[in-house]
Amino acid sequence: MSSNASLLLITVVALILSAHAADPDITSDFIVPPGTTLNADFFTFRGFRGSLMGKPREGSFLVTKASKVEFPALDGQSVSLAVLQFPPRGLNPPHTHPRSAELLMVLQGTLKVGFVDSNNKLYTQLLYKGDVFVFPKGLVHFQANVDLTYPAVAISAFGSANAGTVSLPKTLFGSGIYQWFGSGIHQWILAQSFKTDVGTTKKLVAANSA
């Protein structure tokens, strides 16, 4: 294969992969699941009412999503929302969204947020009510309520009907029993990767597999 042909093939593959990384375009105004009664209720989501009032259970971070799973009218529309509720000292651990950037706005309280870029540089900010922060697509990021007394609430917008969430602690340490032929990453691989010992990784596995 000539160098020009190879370059063309690589370009085509890259375009195909980039196309599949985003929500596909639809050829109709909207997508209606079979058996659905089509009226204004189909385009209405009421699941955030409780999330915007009060606070989550003490000691727990809570997210309420309006993706195409919870709100089928979003299928094909390339948008979704999530409401994040943080108790005092509540944390949304480091995670990524493989299919979308995230635009977060604080509605109540304060949040410490941050992300790490592909050059391993950390960007952090303390956000107050009304502040907006963007987490670039696919990068590891977190949010935390560092206040000891007051809860915090934020709303996040995504450019995908199903942005996906990959939680790093759960993915690395909660993927199953760590045996050679099991479903998870072997203990010694985790221990060496994180420059620690197998005893420590066992504790992390137990905590994230519960």
mmCIF file of C-alpha atoms in Angstrom:
data_model
loop_
_atom_site.group_PDB
_atom_site.id
_atom_site.type_symbol
_atom_site.label_atom_id
_atom_site.label_comp_id
_atom_site.label_asym_id
_atom_site.label_seq_id
_atom_site.Cartn_x
_atom_site.Cartn_y
_atom_site.Cartn_z
ATOM 1 C CA MET A 1 0.000 0.000 0.000
ATOM 2 C CA SER A 2 1.391 3.430 -0.976
ATOM 3 C CA SER A 3 2.001 6.140 1.629
ATOM 4 C CA ASN A 4 -0.812 8.253 0.110
ATOM 5 C CA ALA A 5 -3.238 5.337 0.303
ATOM 6 C CA SER A 6 -2.194 4.630 3.893
ATOM 7 C CA LEU A 7 -2.719 8.280 4.823
ATOM 8 C CA LEU A 8 -6.164 8.238 3.198
ATOM 9 C CA LEU A 9 -7.119 5.056 5.093
ATOM 10 C CA ILE A 10 -5.958 6.522 8.416
ATOM 11 C CA THR A 11 -7.930 9.724 7.709
ATOM 12 C CA VAL A 12 -11.098 7.779 6.884
ATOM 13 C CA VAL A 13 -10.789 5.640 10.038
ATOM 14 C CA ALA A 14 -10.221 8.770 12.159
ATOM 15 C CA LEU A 15 -13.336 10.398 10.683
ATOM 16 C CA ILE A 16 -15.415 7.271 11.336
ATOM 17 C CA LEU A 17 -14.203 7.047 14.941
ATOM 18 C CA SER A 18 -14.877 10.751 15.557
ATOM 19 C CA ALA A 19 -18.364 10.402 14.092
ATOM 20 C CA HIS A 20 -19.166 7.476 16.390
ATOM 21 C CA ALA A 21 -17.855 9.404 19.408
ATOM 22 C CA ALA A 22 -20.751 11.890 19.173
ATOM 23 C CA ASP A 23 -24.518 11.416 19.101
ATOM 24 C CA PRO A 24 -25.666 10.439 15.583
ATOM 25 C CA ASP A 25 -27.825 12.831 13.595
ATOM 26 C CA ILE A 26 -31.451 11.810 13.143
ATOM 27 C CA THR A 27 -33.564 12.178 10.017
ATOM 28 C CA SER A 28 -36.780 13.146 11.823
ATOM 29 C CA ASP A 29 -37.779 15.864 14.264
ATOM 30 C CA PHE A 30 -37.619 13.446 17.193
ATOM 31 C CA ILE A 31 -37.613 9.741 18.078
ATOM 32 C CA VAL A 32 -40.725 8.215 19.641
ATOM 33 C CA PRO A 33 -40.433 4.764 21.279
ATOM 34 C CA PRO A 34 -42.992 2.198 20.081
ATOM 35 C CA GLY A 35 -46.252 2.245 22.031
ATOM 36 C CA THR A 36 -45.730 5.823 23.281
ATOM 37 C CA THR A 37 -48.632 8.272 23.351
ATOM 38 C CA LEU A 38 -47.300 11.408 21.680
ATOM 39 C CA ASN A 39 -48.367 14.587 23.464
ATOM 40 C CA ALA A 40 -46.706 17.352 25.499
ATOM 41 C CA ASP A 41 -46.110 14.941 28.388
ATOM 42 C CA PHE A 42 -43.598 13.057 26.220
ATOM 43 C CA PHE A 43 -41.455 16.206 26.052
ATOM 44 C CA THR A 44 -41.738 16.960 29.781
ATOM 45 C CA PHE A 45 -39.442 15.742 32.581
ATOM 46 C CA ARG A 46 -40.495 16.317 36.208
ATOM 47 C CA GLY A 47 -37.784 14.319 37.967
ATOM 48 C CA PHE A 48 -35.815 17.343 39.183
ATOM 49 C CA ARG A 49 -38.509 18.749 41.454
ATOM 50 C CA GLY A 50 -37.253 16.952 44.539
ATOM 51 C CA SER A 51 -33.599 17.437 43.608
ATOM 52 C CA LEU A 52 -33.831 21.220 43.587
ATOM 53 C CA MET A 53 -35.398 21.366 47.038
ATOM 54 C CA GLY A 54 -33.838 20.239 50.319
ATOM 55 C CA LYS A 55 -30.613 18.266 50.607
ATOM 56 C CA PRO A 56 -29.547 14.651 50.031
ATOM 57 C CA ARG A 57 -29.258 12.048 52.717
ATOM 58 C CA GLU A 58 -26.648 13.012 55.287
ATOM 59 C CA GLY A 59 -23.183 11.986 54.208
ATOM 60 C CA SER A 60 -24.064 10.963 50.645
ATOM 61 C CA PHE A 61 -23.604 12.626 47.261
ATOM 62 C CA LEU A 62 -26.662 12.253 45.027
ATOM 63 C CA VAL A 63 -27.058 12.752 41.273
ATOM 64 C CA THR A 64 -30.413 12.867 39.464
ATOM 65 C CA LYS A 65 -30.110 12.443 35.690
ATOM 66 C CA ALA A 66 -32.262 13.463 32.748
ATOM 67 C CA SER A 67 -30.573 11.468 29.990
ATOM 68 C CA LYS A 68 -32.309 9.503 27.256
ATOM 69 C CA VAL A 69 -32.633 6.620 29.729
ATOM 70 C CA GLU A 70 -34.763 8.628 32.171
ATOM 71 C CA PHE A 71 -36.214 11.020 29.572
ATOM 72 C CA PRO A 72 -36.714 9.195 26.242
ATOM 73 C CA ALA A 73 -37.588 12.411 24.367
ATOM 74 C CA LEU A 74 -33.875 13.304 24.500
ATOM 75 C CA ASP A 75 -32.940 10.406 22.207
ATOM 76 C CA GLY A 76 -31.343 11.957 19.114
ATOM 77 C CA GLN A 77 -31.337 15.506 20.546
ATOM 78 C CA SER A 78 -27.685 15.534 21.797
ATOM 79 C CA VAL A 79 -28.546 17.172 25.128
ATOM 80 C CA SER A 80 -29.053 16.033 28.728
ATOM 81 C CA LEU A 81 -29.000 17.406 32.265
ATOM 82 C CA ALA A 82 -28.098 16.260 35.759
ATOM 83 C CA VAL A 83 -28.715 17.774 39.202
ATOM 84 C CA LEU A 84 -25.926 17.207 41.732
ATOM 85 C CA GLN A 85 -26.664 17.374 45.476
ATOM 86 C CA PHE A 86 -23.788 17.568 47.938
ATOM 87 C CA PRO A 87 -24.135 17.291 51.723
ATOM 88 C CA PRO A 88 -21.483 19.088 53.797
ATOM 89 C CA ARG A 89 -18.105 17.592 52.791
ATOM 90 C CA GLY A 90 -19.862 15.666 50.026
ATOM 91 C CA LEU A 91 -17.773 14.502 47.056
ATOM 92 C CA ASN A 92 -18.332 13.463 43.450
ATOM 93 C CA PRO A 93 -15.130 11.368 43.012
ATOM 94 C CA PRO A 94 -12.798 11.681 39.995
ATOM 95 C CA HIS A 95 -14.570 10.497 36.844
ATOM 96 C CA THR A 96 -14.877 11.111 33.106
ATOM 97 C CA HIS A 97 -17.676 11.541 30.558
ATOM 98 C CA PRO A 98 -16.460 9.857 27.358
ATOM 99 C CA ARG A 99 -19.087 11.322 25.032
ATOM 100 C CA SER A 100 -19.474 14.960 26.128
ATOM 101 C CA ALA A 101 -18.084 18.004 27.838
ATOM 102 C CA GLU A 102 -19.883 19.081 31.024
ATOM 103 C CA LEU A 103 -21.106 22.612 31.771
ATOM 104 C CA LEU A 104 -21.783 22.990 35.510
ATOM 105 C CA MET A 105 -23.604 25.839 37.281
ATOM 106 C CA VAL A 106 -23.797 26.172 41.072
ATOM 107 C CA LEU A 107 -27.352 26.812 42.323
ATOM 108 C CA GLN A 108 -26.710 26.688 46.067
ATOM 109 C CA GLY A 109 -23.642 26.768 48.312
ATOM 110 C CA THR A 110 -20.049 26.511 47.093
ATOM 111 C CA LEU A 111 -18.123 23.815 45.237
ATOM 112 C CA LYS A 112 -14.446 23.062 44.772
ATOM 113 C CA VAL A 113 -14.029 21.697 41.248
ATOM 114 C CA GLY A 114 -11.144 20.660 39.046
ATOM 115 C CA PHE A 115 -9.931 18.637 36.067
ATOM 116 C CA VAL A 116 -6.631 17.257 34.802
ATOM 117 C CA ASP A 117 -5.667 17.790 31.143
ATOM 118 C CA SER A 118 -3.736 15.426 28.863
ATOM 119 C CA ASN A 119 -0.464 17.080 29.949
ATOM 120 C CA ASN A 120 -1.231 16.135 33.563
ATOM 121 C CA LYS A 121 -1.893 19.754 34.552
ATOM 122 C CA LEU A 122 -4.529 20.329 37.245
ATOM 123 C CA TYR A 123 -7.018 23.215 36.956
ATOM 124 C CA THR A 124 -9.065 23.931 40.101
ATOM 125 C CA GLN A 125 -11.569 26.587 41.100
ATOM 126 C CA LEU A 126 -13.844 27.484 44.001
ATOM 127 C CA LEU A 127 -17.331 28.166 42.660
ATOM 128 C CA TYR A 128 -20.107 30.188 44.273
ATOM 129 C CA LYS A 129 -23.829 30.411 43.541
ATOM 130 C CA GLY A 130 -24.317 31.461 39.924
ATOM 131 C CA ASP A 131 -20.791 30.521 38.799
ATOM 132 C CA VAL A 132 -20.325 28.297 35.737
ATOM 133 C CA PHE A 133 -17.410 25.927 34.972
ATOM 134 C CA VAL A 134 -16.729 23.697 31.961
ATOM 135 C CA PHE A 135 -15.101 20.262 32.154
ATOM 136 C CA PRO A 136 -13.656 19.393 28.712
ATOM 137 C CA LYS A 137 -14.825 16.189 27.076
ATOM 138 C CA GLY A 138 -13.221 12.986 28.297
ATOM 139 C CA LEU A 139 -10.937 14.555 30.934
ATOM 140 C CA VAL A 140 -10.782 13.365 34.548
ATOM 141 C CA HIS A 141 -12.599 15.797 36.858
ATOM 142 C CA PHE A 142 -14.238 16.091 40.283
ATOM 143 C CA GLN A 143 -16.545 18.264 42.403
ATOM 144 C CA ALA A 144 -16.551 18.608 46.180
ATOM 145 C CA ASN A 145 -18.475 20.600 48.769
ATOM 146 C CA VAL A 146 -15.707 21.668 51.153
ATOM 147 C CA ASP A 147 -18.135 23.456 53.491
ATOM 148 C CA LEU A 148 -18.511 21.793 56.889
ATOM 149 C CA THR A 149 -22.067 23.013 57.496
ATOM 150 C CA TYR A 150 -24.080 23.826 54.382
ATOM 151 C CA PRO A 151 -25.162 21.590 51.479
ATOM 152 C CA ALA A 152 -24.576 22.528 47.848
ATOM 153 C CA VAL A 153 -26.594 21.977 44.674
ATOM 154 C CA ALA A 154 -25.456 22.269 41.051
ATOM 155 C CA ILE A 155 -26.904 21.504 37.635
ATOM 156 C CA SER A 156 -24.824 20.051 34.792
ATOM 157 C CA ALA A 157 -25.561 20.211 31.057
ATOM 158 C CA PHE A 158 -24.123 17.785 28.492
ATOM 159 C CA GLY A 159 -23.849 17.821 24.697
ATOM 160 C CA SER A 160 -25.032 14.232 24.481
ATOM 161 C CA ALA A 161 -28.254 12.429 25.313
ATOM 162 C CA ASN A 162 -26.103 9.796 27.027
ATOM 163 C CA ALA A 163 -22.754 11.305 28.065
ATOM 164 C CA GLY A 164 -21.698 8.239 30.055
ATOM 165 C CA THR A 165 -19.847 8.272 33.381
ATOM 166 C CA VAL A 166 -16.676 6.344 34.170
ATOM 167 C CA SER A 167 -15.892 6.546 37.902
ATOM 168 C CA LEU A 168 -12.167 6.000 38.412
ATOM 169 C CA PRO A 169 -12.356 4.458 41.922
ATOM 170 C CA LYS A 170 -15.169 2.117 40.920
ATOM 171 C CA THR A 171 -13.598 1.211 37.584
ATOM 172 C CA LEU A 172 -10.141 0.496 38.986
ATOM 173 C CA PHE A 173 -10.989 -1.091 42.326
ATOM 174 C CA GLY A 174 -14.611 -2.213 41.989
ATOM 175 C CA SER A 175 -14.563 -4.358 38.858
ATOM 176 C CA GLY A 176 -14.721 -7.707 40.624
ATOM 177 C CA ILE A 177 -12.566 -10.281 42.397
ATOM 178 C CA TYR A 178 -8.964 -9.764 41.355
ATOM 179 C CA GLN A 179 -7.741 -13.140 40.166
ATOM 180 C CA TRP A 180 -5.747 -14.120 37.093
ATOM 181 C CA PHE A 181 -8.848 -15.341 35.271
ATOM 182 C CA GLY A 182 -11.431 -13.197 37.069
ATOM 183 C CA SER A 183 -13.324 -10.155 35.891
ATOM 184 C CA GLY A 184 -11.136 -7.503 37.519
ATOM 185 C CA ILE A 185 -7.618 -6.120 37.435
ATOM 186 C CA HIS A 186 -5.157 -8.302 39.338
ATOM 187 C CA GLN A 187 -4.099 -7.023 42.767
ATOM 188 C CA TRP A 188 -0.362 -6.877 42.081
ATOM 189 C CA ILE A 189 -0.946 -4.824 38.899
ATOM 190 C CA LEU A 190 -2.876 -2.249 40.902
ATOM 191 C CA ALA A 191 -0.295 -2.288 43.693
ATOM 192 C CA GLN A 192 2.614 -1.674 41.328
ATOM 193 C CA SER A 193 0.702 0.923 39.301
ATOM 194 C CA PHE A 194 -0.096 2.972 42.399
ATOM 195 C CA LYS A 195 3.296 2.363 44.056
ATOM 196 C CA THR A 196 1.699 0.659 47.066
ATOM 197 C CA ASP A 197 1.279 -2.843 48.478
ATOM 198 C CA VAL A 198 -1.269 -5.584 47.839
ATOM 199 C CA GLY A 199 -2.740 -5.165 51.338
ATOM 200 C CA THR A 200 -3.700 -1.593 50.517
ATOM 201 C CA THR A 201 -5.232 -2.547 47.189
ATOM 202 C CA LYS A 202 -7.275 -5.285 48.912
ATOM 203 C CA LYS A 203 -8.775 -2.651 51.225
ATOM 204 C CA LEU A 204 -9.600 -0.414 48.251
ATOM 205 C CA VAL A 205 -11.147 -3.342 46.375
ATOM 206 C CA ALA A 206 -13.324 -4.217 49.387
ATOM 207 C CA ALA A 207 -14.445 -0.607 49.805
ATOM 208 C CA ASN A 208 -15.393 -0.195 46.120
ATOM 209 C CA SER A 209 -16.946 -3.629 45.612
ATOM 210 C CA ALA A 210 -19.535 -3.263 48.375
#
